[in-house]
């Protein structure tokens, strides 16, 4: 009777141990669930290149050939398996939802890209000139990281013909290798960002009358460790693969020229933006350092003001 009871107890213990989470089975926030995704393709929105002060909403109305060019480029990207966001459809939806609220026309492009949220946007430049009966069509594609506006590469293409059919000419240029060359470059750059992180510049600044006088002063909430050390340790822990440039401390500023942040939240796989990283810095300042701070985000630049 006693022997059977011992065996039963031992079996129950084995079941409990097998169901318990071991340290190796606990999800690692740095490797779950999208850290293994190395070959995902970026989403792309094809847009017209606009001049300074030009309203992007009217660009395709001012030149119908630009509309044709955008459509042909998008079609070429789709045929090669890339996810694209339709410029005209997104423009219409953004207009209906009242996205365009600022008076400065140059900001409409920024607002549209924020609304659509592609990984990459590709600007299209189109030009056709006729001389001696020959029409020379030029097409230039330039890709940008949507979250930092960093240029990822430019590919030009051209073709001459006695035909005057913009659609056929653009198709010919794209199929001559322009589309493949451009997309290969975008894929390479995007994969590099997935693996090595997106570059951001972060400047920490001490406001007049701040609670802490210099970056060499100790932070009481962190055992009186110097503020500059506290900040750099936090950055080192969160930079992708620990990649960041050693900061410069000048007067009342501490400047990181290059910090690599992830493209995706490592746990949710959702887009991780420069704004998200800025918010994380403010949370760290307030909750861990007990310091009041504000942030300003412009493209790939974050300015943190410690008050």
mmCIF file of N, CA and C in Angstrom, residues 68-161:
data_model
loop_
_atom_site.group_PDB
_atom_site.id
_atom_site.type_symbol
_atom_site.label_atom_id
_atom_site.label_comp_id
_atom_site.label_asym_id
_atom_site.label_seq_id
_atom_site.Cartn_x
_atom_site.Cartn_y
_atom_site.Cartn_z
ATOM 1 N N UNK A 68 -0.071 57.191 -65.243
ATOM 2 C CA UNK A 68 0.251 55.967 -65.985
ATOM 3 C C UNK A 68 1.537 55.344 -65.443
ATOM 4 N N UNK A 69 2.549 56.183 -65.208
ATOM 5 C CA UNK A 69 3.840 55.688 -64.718
ATOM 6 C C UNK A 69 3.694 55.015 -63.357
ATOM 7 N N UNK A 70 2.952 55.651 -62.457
ATOM 8 C CA UNK A 70 2.742 55.079 -61.126
ATOM 9 C C UNK A 70 2.043 53.730 -61.235
ATOM 10 N N UNK A 71 1.007 53.668 -62.070
ATOM 11 C CA UNK A 71 0.272 52.421 -62.238
ATOM 12 C C UNK A 71 1.141 51.309 -62.793
ATOM 13 N N UNK A 72 1.977 51.620 -63.778
ATOM 14 C CA UNK A 72 2.843 50.616 -64.390
ATOM 15 C C UNK A 72 3.925 50.132 -63.419
ATOM 16 N N UNK A 73 4.486 51.052 -62.658
ATOM 17 C CA UNK A 73 5.506 50.678 -61.673
ATOM 18 C C UNK A 73 4.888 49.792 -60.597
ATOM 19 N N UNK A 74 3.713 50.181 -60.098
ATOM 20 C CA UNK A 74 3.034 49.377 -59.085
ATOM 21 C C UNK A 74 2.714 47.987 -59.629
ATOM 22 N N UNK A 75 2.247 47.919 -60.865
ATOM 23 C CA UNK A 75 1.931 46.629 -61.485
ATOM 24 C C UNK A 75 3.179 45.747 -61.573
ATOM 25 N N UNK A 76 4.308 46.344 -61.941
ATOM 26 C CA UNK A 76 5.561 45.590 -62.032
ATOM 27 C C UNK A 76 5.972 45.042 -60.670
ATOM 28 N N UNK A 77 5.780 45.839 -59.620
ATOM 29 C CA UNK A 77 6.112 45.384 -58.268
ATOM 30 C C UNK A 77 5.188 44.241 -57.844
ATOM 31 N N UNK A 78 3.896 44.384 -58.131
ATOM 32 C CA UNK A 78 2.937 43.330 -57.789
ATOM 33 C C UNK A 78 3.283 42.025 -58.498
ATOM 34 N N UNK A 79 3.642 42.116 -59.770
ATOM 35 C CA UNK A 79 3.967 40.920 -60.553
ATOM 36 C C UNK A 79 5.194 40.196 -60.023
ATOM 37 N N UNK A 80 5.994 40.891 -59.242
ATOM 38 C CA UNK A 80 7.196 40.290 -58.665
ATOM 39 C C UNK A 80 6.994 39.896 -57.211
ATOM 40 N N UNK A 81 5.740 39.880 -56.774
ATOM 41 C CA UNK A 81 5.405 39.343 -55.458
ATOM 42 C C UNK A 81 5.489 40.299 -54.293
ATOM 43 N N UNK A 82 5.613 41.592 -54.558
ATOM 44 C CA UNK A 82 5.689 42.565 -53.469
ATOM 45 C C UNK A 82 4.297 43.116 -53.144
ATOM 46 N N UNK A 83 4.074 43.393 -51.867
ATOM 47 C CA UNK A 83 2.827 44.019 -51.435
ATOM 48 C C UNK A 83 2.916 45.520 -51.693
ATOM 49 N N UNK A 84 1.924 46.051 -52.404
ATOM 50 C CA UNK A 84 1.922 47.487 -52.684
ATOM 51 C C UNK A 84 0.643 48.127 -52.166
ATOM 52 N N UNK A 85 0.756 49.403 -51.801
ATOM 53 C CA UNK A 85 -0.402 50.195 -51.399
ATOM 54 C C UNK A 85 -0.710 51.159 -52.535
ATOM 55 N N UNK A 86 -1.934 51.148 -52.995
ATOM 56 C CA UNK A 86 -2.318 51.962 -54.136
ATOM 57 C C UNK A 86 -2.378 53.442 -53.755
ATOM 58 N N UNK A 87 -1.610 54.249 -54.468
ATOM 59 C CA UNK A 87 -1.514 55.675 -54.167
ATOM 60 C C UNK A 87 -2.865 56.371 -54.288
ATOM 61 N N UNK A 88 -3.563 56.135 -55.390
ATOM 62 C CA UNK A 88 -4.839 56.817 -55.630
ATOM 63 C C UNK A 88 -5.868 56.414 -54.581
ATOM 64 N N UNK A 89 -5.923 55.118 -54.256
ATOM 65 C CA UNK A 89 -6.892 54.627 -53.269
ATOM 66 C C UNK A 89 -6.596 55.199 -51.886
ATOM 67 N N UNK A 90 -5.324 55.216 -51.499
ATOM 68 C CA UNK A 90 -4.953 55.761 -50.190
ATOM 69 C C UNK A 90 -5.203 57.270 -50.137
ATOM 70 N N UNK A 91 -4.947 57.942 -51.241
ATOM 71 C CA UNK A 91 -5.178 59.386 -51.303
ATOM 72 C C UNK A 91 -6.658 59.696 -51.118
ATOM 73 N N UNK A 92 -7.498 58.927 -51.782
ATOM 74 C CA UNK A 92 -8.946 59.127 -51.675
ATOM 75 C C UNK A 92 -9.429 58.842 -50.258
ATOM 76 N N UNK A 93 -8.962 57.734 -49.681
ATOM 77 C CA UNK A 93 -9.382 57.364 -48.328
ATOM 78 C C UNK A 93 -8.924 58.402 -47.309
ATOM 79 N N UNK A 94 -7.684 58.881 -47.457
ATOM 80 C CA UNK A 94 -7.157 59.880 -46.523
ATOM 81 C C UNK A 94 -7.934 61.186 -46.612
ATOM 82 N N UNK A 95 -8.319 61.551 -47.826
ATOM 83 C CA UNK A 95 -9.104 62.773 -48.020
ATOM 84 C C UNK A 95 -10.474 62.644 -47.371
ATOM 85 N N UNK A 96 -11.124 61.499 -47.571
ATOM 86 C CA UNK A 96 -12.452 61.270 -47.004
ATOM 87 C C UNK A 96 -12.423 61.236 -45.481
ATOM 88 N N UNK A 97 -11.310 60.787 -44.914
ATOM 89 C CA UNK A 97 -11.199 60.689 -43.458
ATOM 90 C C UNK A 97 -10.626 61.955 -42.824
ATOM 91 N N UNK A 98 -10.406 62.986 -43.636
ATOM 92 C CA UNK A 98 -9.940 64.266 -43.098
ATOM 93 C C UNK A 98 -8.526 64.248 -42.576
ATOM 94 N N UNK A 99 -7.661 63.443 -43.202
ATOM 95 C CA UNK A 99 -6.275 63.333 -42.751
ATOM 96 C C UNK A 99 -5.492 64.615 -43.016
ATOM 97 N N UNK A 100 -5.780 65.274 -44.142
ATOM 98 C CA UNK A 100 -5.016 66.462 -44.531
ATOM 99 C C UNK A 100 -5.564 67.690 -43.806
ATOM 100 N N UNK A 101 -4.874 68.053 -42.728
ATOM 101 C CA UNK A 101 -5.378 69.125 -41.879
ATOM 102 C C UNK A 101 -4.483 70.355 -41.861
ATOM 103 N N UNK A 102 -3.242 70.222 -42.313
ATOM 104 C CA UNK A 102 -2.305 71.342 -42.215
ATOM 105 C C UNK A 102 -2.363 72.212 -43.460
ATOM 106 N N UNK A 103 -2.069 73.485 -43.291
ATOM 107 C CA UNK A 103 -2.141 74.431 -44.399
ATOM 108 C C UNK A 103 -0.952 74.297 -45.353
ATOM 109 N N UNK A 104 0.197 73.886 -44.840
ATOM 110 C CA UNK A 104 1.392 73.767 -45.671
ATOM 111 C C UNK A 104 1.267 72.575 -46.608
ATOM 112 N N UNK A 105 1.244 72.827 -47.917
ATOM 113 C CA UNK A 105 1.035 71.769 -48.891
ATOM 114 C C UNK A 105 2.145 70.728 -48.866
ATOM 115 N N UNK A 106 3.362 71.122 -48.500
ATOM 116 C CA UNK A 106 4.470 70.175 -48.487
ATOM 117 C C UNK A 106 4.289 69.106 -47.423
ATOM 118 N N UNK A 107 3.405 69.353 -46.442
ATOM 119 C CA UNK A 107 3.170 68.379 -45.383
ATOM 120 C C UNK A 107 2.152 67.318 -45.783
ATOM 121 N N UNK A 108 1.436 67.522 -46.887
ATOM 122 C CA UNK A 108 0.446 66.539 -47.315
ATOM 123 C C UNK A 108 1.103 65.199 -47.629
ATOM 124 N N UNK A 109 2.280 65.250 -48.211
ATOM 125 C CA UNK A 109 3.010 64.017 -48.516
ATOM 126 C C UNK A 109 3.319 63.251 -47.234
ATOM 127 N N UNK A 110 3.823 63.961 -46.233
ATOM 128 C CA UNK A 110 4.150 63.326 -44.951
ATOM 129 C C UNK A 110 2.910 62.721 -44.314
ATOM 130 N N UNK A 111 1.807 63.466 -44.332
ATOM 131 C CA UNK A 111 0.568 62.977 -43.731
ATOM 132 C C UNK A 111 0.037 61.746 -44.461
ATOM 133 N N UNK A 112 0.133 61.738 -45.776
ATOM 134 C CA UNK A 112 -0.330 60.587 -46.548
ATOM 135 C C UNK A 112 0.504 59.349 -46.238
ATOM 136 N N UNK A 113 1.818 59.516 -46.155
ATOM 137 C CA UNK A 113 2.694 58.380 -45.875
ATOM 138 C C UNK A 113 2.485 57.852 -44.460
ATOM 139 N N UNK A 114 2.239 58.755 -43.519
ATOM 140 C CA UNK A 114 1.936 58.312 -42.157
ATOM 141 C C UNK A 114 0.625 57.547 -42.118
ATOM 142 N N UNK A 115 -0.333 57.996 -42.897
ATOM 143 C CA UNK A 115 -1.643 57.342 -42.949
ATOM 144 C C UNK A 115 -1.532 55.956 -43.580
ATOM 145 N N UNK A 116 -0.816 55.845 -44.691
ATOM 146 C CA UNK A 116 -0.719 54.571 -45.407
ATOM 147 C C UNK A 116 0.224 53.589 -44.714
ATOM 148 N N UNK A 117 1.300 54.088 -44.130
ATOM 149 C CA UNK A 117 2.282 53.299 -43.380
ATOM 150 C C UNK A 117 2.914 52.140 -44.152
ATOM 151 N N UNK A 118 3.404 52.370 -45.372
ATOM 152 C CA UNK A 118 4.189 51.321 -46.025
ATOM 153 C C UNK A 118 5.575 51.263 -45.389
ATOM 154 N N UNK A 119 6.286 50.163 -45.578
ATOM 155 C CA UNK A 119 7.665 50.100 -45.096
ATOM 156 C C UNK A 119 8.551 51.040 -45.907
ATOM 157 N N UNK A 120 8.307 51.057 -47.211
ATOM 158 C CA UNK A 120 9.124 51.840 -48.140
ATOM 159 C C UNK A 120 8.205 52.617 -49.073
ATOM 160 N N UNK A 121 8.593 53.817 -49.447
ATOM 161 C CA UNK A 121 7.868 54.484 -50.532
ATOM 162 C C UNK A 121 8.834 54.745 -51.678
ATOM 163 N N UNK A 122 8.319 54.592 -52.888
ATOM 164 C CA UNK A 122 9.125 54.761 -54.088
ATOM 165 C C UNK A 122 8.628 55.969 -54.863
ATOM 166 N N UNK A 123 9.487 56.953 -55.027
ATOM 167 C CA UNK A 123 9.126 58.137 -55.806
ATOM 168 C C UNK A 123 9.435 57.897 -57.277
ATOM 169 N N UNK A 124 8.488 58.302 -58.131
ATOM 170 C CA UNK A 124 8.626 58.117 -59.575
ATOM 171 C C UNK A 124 8.826 59.467 -60.255
ATOM 172 N N UNK A 125 9.868 59.549 -61.067
ATOM 173 C CA UNK A 125 10.077 60.704 -61.945
ATOM 174 C C UNK A 125 9.941 60.229 -63.389
ATOM 175 N N UNK A 126 9.160 60.953 -64.167
ATOM 176 C CA UNK A 126 8.912 60.573 -65.567
ATOM 177 C C UNK A 126 9.157 61.768 -66.474
ATOM 178 N N UNK A 127 9.820 61.492 -67.599
ATOM 179 C CA UNK A 127 10.043 62.558 -68.574
ATOM 180 C C UNK A 127 10.084 61.954 -69.972
ATOM 181 N N UNK A 128 9.424 62.592 -70.911
ATOM 182 C CA UNK A 128 9.448 62.152 -72.311
ATOM 183 C C UNK A 128 9.758 63.346 -73.199
ATOM 184 N N UNK A 129 10.773 63.197 -74.051
ATOM 185 C CA UNK A 129 11.146 64.261 -74.983
ATOM 186 C C UNK A 129 11.218 63.680 -76.395
ATOM 187 N N UNK A 130 10.829 64.480 -77.367
ATOM 188 C CA UNK A 130 10.828 64.025 -78.761
ATOM 189 C C UNK A 130 11.766 64.881 -79.595
ATOM 190 N N UNK A 131 12.666 64.200 -80.317
ATOM 191 C CA UNK A 131 13.594 64.884 -81.211
ATOM 192 C C UNK A 131 13.747 64.063 -82.493
ATOM 193 N N UNK A 132 13.508 64.703 -83.629
ATOM 194 C CA UNK A 132 13.683 64.029 -84.907
ATOM 195 C C UNK A 132 12.817 62.799 -85.071
ATOM 196 N N UNK A 133 11.627 62.831 -84.508
ATOM 197 C CA UNK A 133 10.721 61.701 -84.649
ATOM 198 C C UNK A 133 10.939 60.588 -83.645
ATOM 199 N N UNK A 134 11.961 60.719 -82.784
ATOM 200 C CA UNK A 134 12.237 59.704 -81.759
ATOM 201 C C UNK A 134 11.854 60.242 -80.384
ATOM 202 N N UNK A 135 11.065 59.467 -79.679
ATOM 203 C CA UNK A 135 10.665 59.838 -78.323
ATOM 204 C C UNK A 135 11.544 59.101 -77.322
ATOM 205 N N UNK A 136 12.228 59.859 -76.481
ATOM 206 C CA UNK A 136 13.068 59.277 -75.430
ATOM 207 C C UNK A 136 12.331 59.407 -74.100
ATOM 208 N N UNK A 137 12.044 58.269 -73.504
ATOM 209 C CA UNK A 137 11.337 58.237 -72.222
ATOM 210 C C UNK A 137 12.318 57.900 -71.109
ATOM 211 N N UNK A 138 12.307 58.703 -70.055
ATOM 212 C CA UNK A 138 13.184 58.475 -68.903
ATOM 213 C C UNK A 138 12.335 58.212 -67.662
ATOM 214 N N UNK A 139 12.776 57.255 -66.880
ATOM 215 C CA UNK A 139 12.074 56.891 -65.648
ATOM 216 C C UNK A 139 13.112 56.752 -64.540
ATOM 217 N N UNK A 140 12.877 57.416 -63.433
ATOM 218 C CA UNK A 140 13.789 57.324 -62.287
ATOM 219 C C UNK A 140 12.989 56.885 -61.066
ATOM 220 N N UNK A 141 13.457 55.833 -60.394
ATOM 221 C CA UNK A 141 12.825 55.332 -59.175
ATOM 222 C C UNK A 141 13.768 55.562 -58.001
ATOM 223 N N UNK A 142 13.259 56.179 -56.946
ATOM 224 C CA UNK A 142 14.044 56.408 -55.734
ATOM 225 C C UNK A 142 13.270 55.869 -54.541
ATOM 226 N N UNK A 143 13.916 55.007 -53.769
ATOM 227 C CA UNK A 143 13.257 54.394 -52.617
ATOM 228 C C UNK A 143 13.686 55.024 -51.307
ATOM 229 N N UNK A 144 12.731 55.135 -50.382
ATOM 230 C CA UNK A 144 12.997 55.718 -49.066
ATOM 231 C C UNK A 144 12.397 54.851 -47.971
ATOM 232 N N UNK A 145 13.086 54.804 -46.837
ATOM 233 C CA UNK A 145 12.506 54.204 -45.637
ATOM 234 C C UNK A 145 11.409 55.146 -45.153
ATOM 235 N N UNK A 146 10.198 54.653 -45.043
ATOM 236 C CA UNK A 146 9.070 55.526 -44.715
ATOM 237 C C UNK A 146 9.172 56.132 -43.323
ATOM 238 N N UNK A 147 9.857 55.463 -42.397
ATOM 239 C CA UNK A 147 9.849 55.922 -41.008
ATOM 240 C C UNK A 147 10.978 56.891 -40.687
ATOM 241 N N UNK A 148 11.984 56.971 -41.560
ATOM 242 C CA UNK A 148 13.081 57.909 -41.326
ATOM 243 C C UNK A 148 13.337 58.816 -42.523
ATOM 244 N N UNK A 149 12.705 58.502 -43.672
ATOM 245 C CA UNK A 149 12.918 59.229 -44.932
ATOM 246 C C UNK A 149 14.346 59.077 -45.445
ATOM 247 N N UNK A 150 15.082 58.082 -44.926
ATOM 248 C CA UNK A 150 16.438 57.822 -45.412
ATOM 249 C C UNK A 150 16.378 57.214 -46.810
ATOM 250 N N UNK A 151 17.220 57.713 -47.709
ATOM 251 C CA UNK A 151 17.250 57.197 -49.078
ATOM 252 C C UNK A 151 17.848 55.797 -49.091
ATOM 253 N N UNK A 152 17.190 54.881 -49.799
ATOM 254 C CA UNK A 152 17.652 53.496 -49.891
ATOM 255 C C UNK A 152 18.249 53.174 -51.250
ATOM 256 N N UNK A 153 18.157 54.097 -52.184
ATOM 257 C CA UNK A 153 18.746 53.856 -53.491
ATOM 258 C C UNK A 153 17.935 54.452 -54.624
ATOM 259 N N UNK A 154 18.626 54.758 -55.720
ATOM 260 C CA UNK A 154 18.002 55.323 -56.919
ATOM 261 C C UNK A 154 18.404 54.508 -58.136
ATOM 262 N N UNK A 155 17.431 54.229 -59.003
ATOM 263 C CA UNK A 155 17.695 53.490 -60.234
ATOM 264 C C UNK A 155 17.051 54.230 -61.411
ATOM 265 N N UNK A 156 17.848 54.622 -62.409
ATOM 266 C CA UNK A 156 17.295 55.275 -63.597
ATOM 267 C C UNK A 156 17.151 54.289 -64.753
ATOM 268 N N UNK A 157 16.267 54.613 -65.680
ATOM 269 C CA UNK A 157 16.111 53.815 -66.887
ATOM 270 C C UNK A 157 15.602 54.689 -68.014
ATOM 271 N N UNK A 158 15.911 54.322 -69.247
ATOM 272 C CA UNK A 158 15.436 55.111 -70.387
ATOM 273 C C UNK A 158 15.297 54.221 -71.609
ATOM 274 N N UNK A 159 14.536 54.709 -72.570
ATOM 275 C CA UNK A 159 14.328 53.973 -73.820
ATOM 276 C C UNK A 159 13.891 54.955 -74.893
ATOM 277 N N UNK A 160 14.383 54.748 -76.107
ATOM 278 C CA UNK A 160 13.993 55.576 -77.235
ATOM 279 C C UNK A 160 13.196 54.777 -78.247
ATOM 280 N N UNK A 161 12.209 55.428 -78.868
ATOM 281 C CA UNK A 161 11.363 54.734 -79.838
ATOM 282 C C UNK A 161 10.651 55.760 -80.706
#
